CSV table of C-alpha atoms in Angstrom, one decimal:
chain,number,residue,atom,x,y,z
A,1,UNK,CA,-17.0,9.2,8.6
A,2,UNK,CA,-20.6,9.8,9.7
A,3,UNK,CA,-22.2,6.5,8.8
A,4,UNK,CA,-25.7,7.4,9.9
A,5,UNK,CA,-25.8,10.8,8.1
A,6,UNK,CA,-24.2,9.3,5.0
A,7,UNK,CA,-26.8,6.5,4.9
A,8,UNK,CA,-29.7,9.0,5.3
A,9,UNK,CA,-28.2,11.3,2.6
A,10,UNK,CA,-27.8,8.5,0.1
A,11,UNK,CA,-31.3,7.2,0.7
A,12,UNK,CA,-32.8,10.7,0.3
A,13,UNK,CA,-30.9,11.3,-3.0
A,14,UNK,CA,-31.9,7.9,-4.3
A,15,UNK,CA,-35.6,8.4,-3.6
A,16,UNK,CA,-35.8,11.7,-5.4
A,17,UNK,CA,-34.6,10.3,-8.8
A,18,UNK,CA,-37.0,8.7,-11.2
A,19,UNK,CA,-36.0,5.9,-13.5
A,20,UNK,CA,-36.6,8.1,-16.5
A,21,UNK,CA,-34.0,10.6,-15.1
A,22,UNK,CA,-31.3,7.9,-15.7
A,23,UNK,CA,-32.8,6.3,-18.8
A,24,UNK,CA,-34.3,3.2,-17.0
A,25,UNK,CA,-37.8,1.9,-17.6
A,26,UNK,CA,-40.3,2.6,-14.8
A,27,UNK,CA,-42.0,-0.7,-14.9
A,28,UNK,CA,-45.4,-1.5,-13.4
A,29,UNK,CA,-44.5,-3.1,-10.1
A,30,UNK,CA,-42.3,-0.4,-8.7
A,31,UNK,CA,-43.1,0.1,-5.0
A,32,UNK,CA,-40.2,2.2,-3.8
A,33,UNK,CA,-40.0,6.0,-4.6
A,34,UNK,CA,-37.2,6.8,-6.9
A,35,UNK,CA,-34.5,4.2,-7.8
A,36,UNK,CA,-34.0,0.8,-6.3
A,37,UNK,CA,-30.8,0.1,-4.5
A,38,UNK,CA,-29.6,-2.3,-7.1
A,39,UNK,CA,-30.2,0.3,-9.8
A,40,UNK,CA,-28.0,2.8,-8.0
A,41,UNK,CA,-25.3,0.2,-7.5
A,42,UNK,CA,-25.4,-0.7,-11.2
A,43,UNK,CA,-25.1,2.9,-12.2
A,44,UNK,CA,-22.2,3.5,-9.7
A,45,UNK,CA,-20.4,0.3,-10.8
A,46,UNK,CA,-20.4,-1.2,-7.3
A,47,UNK,CA,-22.1,-4.3,-5.8
A,48,UNK,CA,-25.6,-4.1,-4.6
A,49,UNK,CA,-24.5,-5.7,-1.3
A,50,UNK,CA,-22.0,-2.9,-0.6
A,51,UNK,CA,-24.4,-0.1,-1.5
A,52,UNK,CA,-27.1,-1.7,0.7
A,53,UNK,CA,-24.6,-1.7,3.6
A,54,UNK,CA,-23.9,1.9,3.0
A,55,UNK,CA,-27.6,2.8,3.3
A,56,UNK,CA,-27.7,0.6,6.5
A,57,UNK,CA,-24.7,2.5,8.0
A,58,UNK,CA,-22.7,-0.7,8.2
A,59,UNK,CA,-20.2,-0.3,5.4
A,60,UNK,CA,-16.5,0.7,5.7
A,61,UNK,CA,-15.4,4.0,4.4
A,62,UNK,CA,-15.9,4.2,0.6
A,63,UNK,CA,-13.0,5.1,-1.7
A,64,UNK,CA,-12.9,8.3,-3.7
A,65,UNK,CA,-13.6,6.2,-6.8
A,66,UNK,CA,-16.8,4.8,-5.2
A,67,UNK,CA,-17.9,8.3,-4.1
A,68,UNK,CA,-17.4,9.6,-7.6
A,69,UNK,CA,-19.5,6.7,-8.9
A,70,UNK,CA,-22.3,7.4,-6.4
A,71,UNK,CA,-22.2,11.2,-7.2
A,72,UNK,CA,-22.6,10.4,-10.9
A,73,UNK,CA,-25.3,7.7,-10.4
A,74,UNK,CA,-27.4,10.0,-8.0
A,75,UNK,CA,-27.0,13.0,-10.3
A,76,UNK,CA,-25.6,15.1,-7.4
A,77,UNK,CA,-25.0,18.8,-7.8
A,78,UNK,CA,-21.5,20.1,-7.0
A,79,UNK,CA,-22.5,21.2,-3.5
A,80,UNK,CA,-24.1,17.8,-2.9
A,81,UNK,CA,-21.0,16.0,-4.1
A,82,UNK,CA,-18.8,18.0,-1.7
A,83,UNK,CA,-21.2,17.1,1.1
A,84,UNK,CA,-21.1,13.4,0.2
A,85,UNK,CA,-17.3,13.5,0.4
A,86,UNK,CA,-17.3,15.2,3.8
A,87,UNK,CA,-19.9,12.7,5.2
A,88,UNK,CA,-17.6,9.9,4.1
A,89,UNK,CA,-14.6,11.5,5.7
A,90,UNK,CA,-12.8,12.1,2.4
A,91,UNK,CA,-12.9,15.8,1.5
A,92,UNK,CA,-12.8,16.2,-2.2
A,93,UNK,CA,-9.7,17.4,-3.9
A,94,UNK,CA,-9.6,19.9,-6.8
A,95,UNK,CA,-11.2,18.8,-10.0
A,96,UNK,CA,-8.8,16.9,-12.2
A,97,UNK,CA,-10.0,18.5,-15.4
A,98,UNK,CA,-12.6,20.9,-16.9
A,99,UNK,CA,-16.2,19.8,-16.3
A,100,UNK,CA,-18.1,18.5,-19.3
A,101,UNK,CA,-21.4,18.0,-17.5
A,102,UNK,CA,-24.0,20.7,-18.4
A,103,UNK,CA,-26.6,21.4,-15.8
A,104,UNK,CA,-30.1,20.4,-17.0
A,105,UNK,CA,-31.3,24.0,-16.4
A,106,UNK,CA,-28.6,25.3,-18.8
A,107,UNK,CA,-29.5,22.8,-21.4
A,108,UNK,CA,-33.2,23.8,-21.1
A,109,UNK,CA,-32.2,27.5,-21.4
A,110,UNK,CA,-30.6,26.7,-24.7
A,111,UNK,CA,-33.7,25.0,-25.9
A,112,UNK,CA,-35.8,28.0,-24.8
A,113,UNK,CA,-33.8,30.4,-27.1
A,114,UNK,CA,-35.3,29.6,-30.5
A,115,UNK,CA,-34.3,32.9,-32.0
A,116,UNK,CA,-30.8,32.9,-30.7
A,117,UNK,CA,-27.9,30.6,-31.5
A,118,UNK,CA,-26.4,29.4,-28.2
A,119,UNK,CA,-23.6,27.0,-27.2
A,120,UNK,CA,-22.0,26.0,-24.0
A,121,UNK,CA,-18.2,25.9,-24.0
A,122,UNK,CA,-15.9,24.2,-21.5
A,123,UNK,CA,-12.7,25.7,-20.1
A,124,UNK,CA,-10.8,23.9,-22.8
A,125,UNK,CA,-12.9,25.4,-25.6
A,126,UNK,CA,-14.9,22.2,-26.3
A,127,UNK,CA,-18.5,22.8,-27.4
A,128,UNK,CA,-20.4,20.6,-24.9
A,129,UNK,CA,-24.0,21.7,-25.6
A,130,UNK,CA,-25.8,23.6,-28.3
A,131,UNK,CA,-29.3,24.4,-29.6
A,132,UNK,CA,-30.8,23.7,-33.0
A,133,UNK,CA,-30.1,27.2,-34.3
A,134,UNK,CA,-26.4,27.0,-33.3
A,135,UNK,CA,-26.1,23.8,-35.2
A,136,UNK,CA,-27.6,25.5,-38.3
A,137,UNK,CA,-25.7,28.7,-37.8
A,138,UNK,CA,-22.2,27.3,-37.1
A,139,UNK,CA,-22.1,23.5,-37.6
A,140,UNK,CA,-24.0,20.3,-36.8
A,141,UNK,CA,-21.9,19.5,-33.7
A,142,UNK,CA,-23.8,16.3,-33.2
A,143,UNK,CA,-22.1,14.9,-36.4
A,144,UNK,CA,-18.6,15.7,-35.0
A,145,UNK,CA,-16.4,13.8,-32.7
A,146,UNK,CA,-15.4,15.3,-29.4
A,147,UNK,CA,-12.0,16.2,-30.8
A,148,UNK,CA,-13.5,18.1,-33.7
A,149,UNK,CA,-15.9,20.1,-31.4
A,150,UNK,CA,-13.0,21.9,-29.8
A,151,UNK,CA,-13.0,25.5,-31.1
A,152,UNK,CA,-9.4,26.2,-30.2
A,153,UNK,CA,-8.2,23.2,-32.2
A,154,UNK,CA,-10.5,24.2,-35.1
A,155,UNK,CA,-9.1,27.8,-35.0
A,156,UNK,CA,-5.5,26.8,-35.2
A,157,UNK,CA,-5.5,23.4,-37.0
A,158,UNK,CA,-8.6,23.6,-39.1
A,159,UNK,CA,-10.2,22.5,-41.2
A,160,UNK,CA,-10.6,25.9,-42.9
A,161,UNK,CA,-13.5,25.3,-45.2
A,162,UNK,CA,-13.4,27.4,-48.4
A,163,UNK,CA,-10.3,29.0,-47.1
A,164,UNK,CA,-12.2,30.6,-44.3
A,165,UNK,CA,-11.1,30.2,-40.7
A,166,UNK,CA,-13.6,29.2,-38.0
A,167,UNK,CA,-16.9,29.5,-39.9
A,168,UNK,CA,-15.6,32.6,-41.7
A,169,UNK,CA,-16.0,34.8,-38.6
A,170,UNK,CA,-14.5,38.3,-39.0
A,171,UNK,CA,-12.6,38.2,-35.7
A,172,UNK,CA,-11.1,34.7,-36.2
A,173,UNK,CA,-7.5,35.9,-35.6
A,174,UNK,CA,-8.6,37.8,-32.4
A,175,UNK,CA,-10.5,34.7,-31.2
A,176,UNK,CA,-7.4,32.5,-31.8
A,177,UNK,CA,-5.3,34.9,-29.7
A,178,UNK,CA,-7.9,35.0,-26.9
A,179,UNK,CA,-8.1,31.2,-27.0
A,180,UNK,CA,-4.4,30.8,-26.6
A,181,UNK,CA,-4.3,33.2,-23.7
A,182,UNK,CA,-7.3,31.6,-21.9
A,183,UNK,CA,-5.9,28.0,-22.5
A,184,UNK,CA,-2.8,29.1,-20.6
A,185,UNK,CA,-5.0,29.9,-17.6
A,186,UNK,CA,-6.9,26.7,-18.0
A,187,UNK,CA,-3.7,24.7,-18.0
A,188,UNK,CA,-2.7,26.4,-14.8
A,189,UNK,CA,-6.0,25.4,-13.1
A,190,UNK,CA,-5.8,21.8,-14.3
A,191,UNK,CA,-2.1,20.9,-14.5
A,192,UNK,CA,-2.8,17.2,-14.1
A,193,UNK,CA,-5.5,16.8,-16.7
A,194,UNK,CA,-4.1,14.8,-19.7
A,195,UNK,CA,-6.7,16.2,-22.1
A,196,UNK,CA,-5.7,19.8,-21.4
A,197,UNK,CA,-1.9,19.1,-21.5
A,198,UNK,CA,-2.4,17.0,-24.6
A,199,UNK,CA,-4.4,19.8,-26.4
A,200,UNK,CA,-1.7,22.4,-25.6
A,201,UNK,CA,1.1,20.1,-26.8
A,202,UNK,CA,-0.8,19.3,-30.0
A,203,UNK,CA,-1.4,23.0,-30.7
A,204,UNK,CA,2.2,24.0,-29.9
A,205,UNK,CA,3.6,21.3,-32.3
A,206,UNK,CA,1.0,21.8,-35.0
A,207,UNK,CA,0.7,25.6,-35.2
A,208,UNK,CA,3.5,28.1,-35.2
A,209,UNK,CA,0.9,30.8,-34.5
A,210,UNK,CA,-0.2,29.1,-31.3
A,211,UNK,CA,3.4,28.4,-30.2
A,212,UNK,CA,4.2,32.1,-30.6
A,213,UNK,CA,1.1,33.2,-28.8
A,214,UNK,CA,1.7,30.7,-26.0
A,215,UNK,CA,5.2,31.8,-25.5
A,216,UNK,CA,4.2,35.5,-25.3
A,217,UNK,CA,2.6,35.0,-21.9
A,218,UNK,CA,0.0,37.7,-22.7
A,219,UNK,CA,-3.1,38.0,-20.5
A,220,UNK,CA,-6.6,37.7,-22.0
A,221,UNK,CA,-8.1,40.7,-23.7
A,222,UNK,CA,-11.8,41.8,-23.5
A,223,UNK,CA,-14.5,39.9,-25.5
A,224,UNK,CA,-15.7,40.9,-28.9
A,225,UNK,CA,-19.3,41.9,-28.6
A,226,UNK,CA,-20.2,42.0,-32.3
A,227,UNK,CA,-18.9,39.8,-35.1
A,228,UNK,CA,-19.9,38.6,-38.5
A,229,UNK,CA,-20.0,35.0,-39.7
A,230,UNK,CA,-20.0,33.9,-43.3
A,231,UNK,CA,-22.6,31.2,-43.8
A,232,UNK,CA,-22.4,29.1,-46.9
A,233,UNK,CA,-26.2,29.2,-47.5
A,234,UNK,CA,-27.3,32.7,-46.4
A,235,UNK,CA,-24.1,34.7,-46.6
A,236,UNK,CA,-22.9,37.2,-44.0
A,237,UNK,CA,-24.6,37.4,-40.7
A,238,UNK,CA,-23.7,40.0,-38.1
A,239,UNK,CA,-24.6,39.1,-34.6
A,240,UNK,CA,-24.2,40.3,-31.0
A,241,UNK,CA,-22.1,37.9,-28.9
A,242,UNK,CA,-22.8,37.7,-25.2
A,243,UNK,CA,-21.0,35.3,-22.9
A,244,UNK,CA,-22.4,34.2,-19.5
A,245,UNK,CA,-20.0,32.5,-17.1
A,246,UNK,CA,-21.1,29.4,-15.2
A,247,UNK,CA,-18.5,29.8,-12.4
A,248,UNK,CA,-19.2,26.6,-10.5
A,249,UNK,CA,-18.6,24.5,-13.7
A,250,UNK,CA,-15.9,26.6,-15.3
A,251,UNK,CA,-18.0,26.9,-18.4
A,252,UNK,CA,-19.6,29.6,-20.4
A,253,UNK,CA,-22.8,30.1,-22.4
A,254,UNK,CA,-22.2,32.0,-25.6
A,255,UNK,CA,-25.3,33.5,-27.2
A,256,UNK,CA,-25.5,35.0,-30.7
A,257,UNK,CA,-28.4,37.3,-31.5
A,258,UNK,CA,-29.1,39.7,-34.4
A,259,UNK,CA,-30.5,43.2,-34.1
A,260,UNK,CA,-34.3,43.3,-34.5
A,261,UNK,CA,-35.4,44.1,-38.0
A,262,UNK,CA,-32.0,43.6,-39.5
A,263,UNK,CA,-31.1,41.5,-42.5
A,264,UNK,CA,-29.1,39.3,-40.2
A,265,UNK,CA,-32.2,38.6,-38.1
A,266,UNK,CA,-34.0,37.5,-41.2
A,267,UNK,CA,-31.1,35.2,-42.1
A,268,UNK,CA,-31.2,33.6,-38.6
A,269,UNK,CA,-34.9,33.1,-39.0
A,270,UNK,CA,-34.3,31.4,-42.4
A,271,UNK,CA,-31.6,29.2,-40.8
A,272,UNK,CA,-34.1,28.1,-38.0
A,273,UNK,CA,-36.3,26.8,-40.8
A,274,UNK,CA,-33.5,25.2,-42.9
A,275,UNK,CA,-31.8,23.6,-39.9
A,276,UNK,CA,-28.7,21.5,-40.7
A,277,UNK,CA,-29.8,20.3,-44.1
A,278,UNK,CA,-27.4,21.0,-46.9
A,279,UNK,CA,-29.5,22.8,-49.6
A,280,UNK,CA,-26.4,23.5,-51.6
A,281,UNK,CA,-25.8,19.8,-52.3
A,282,UNK,CA,-27.8,18.2,-55.2
A,283,UNK,CA,-30.2,15.5,-54.0
């Protein structure tokens, strides 16, 4: 454990974060740049005394739980989190489960795509970020529980609204097959994550189709680059589907765009105006 370097690193990370970054009021008497020590301690769920001793290079080696709390409180990037562990003499082990934290730059990217529906999907097929057009195009994910935002669960267990599987997309069966194959790889990467193992067990017991696909041990096929969704308000929309991997987070950004000048592009423009309101329901 390098106490001096650890102290300097913690202090430098603390001073770069503004109260607004973590949802705290700035106040009018703030003299220190960034966060106060007691604010970091509160966010990391440790005592102010212990955190102060860490910054003074006088504390004993922090546990992995404390390091995880500090990384979360200080909004450390993955490389910074690894560096923190090494400074503390506790090299990080493999991630226990798929990351659900979306980089701010990726969230901003989604916001800057007003004419494209875009989502971020975790390795377990949970939708963890989306822009406004995606909510109008697919579903208002903010109104759903975490459980119901999992696309693999929706594909195999429903609900299938109006008898249509997964938003009425034309390649729903192919998507389900790919999801089963990729979940097998996810389960291999995160064998100790209870959410992943629980999801697989739930799908195997609740869907004969998933159980059959799971037991086939097939490898993942190539992506579908064009697909058609059936939207309850504007009808069929054909979109290009591009997937961008975020390797360091084991996530992917999925972007749906329509060909310029096509009826589908006009439909997406209409949805961007309608938003998530239900115009088919009488007021």
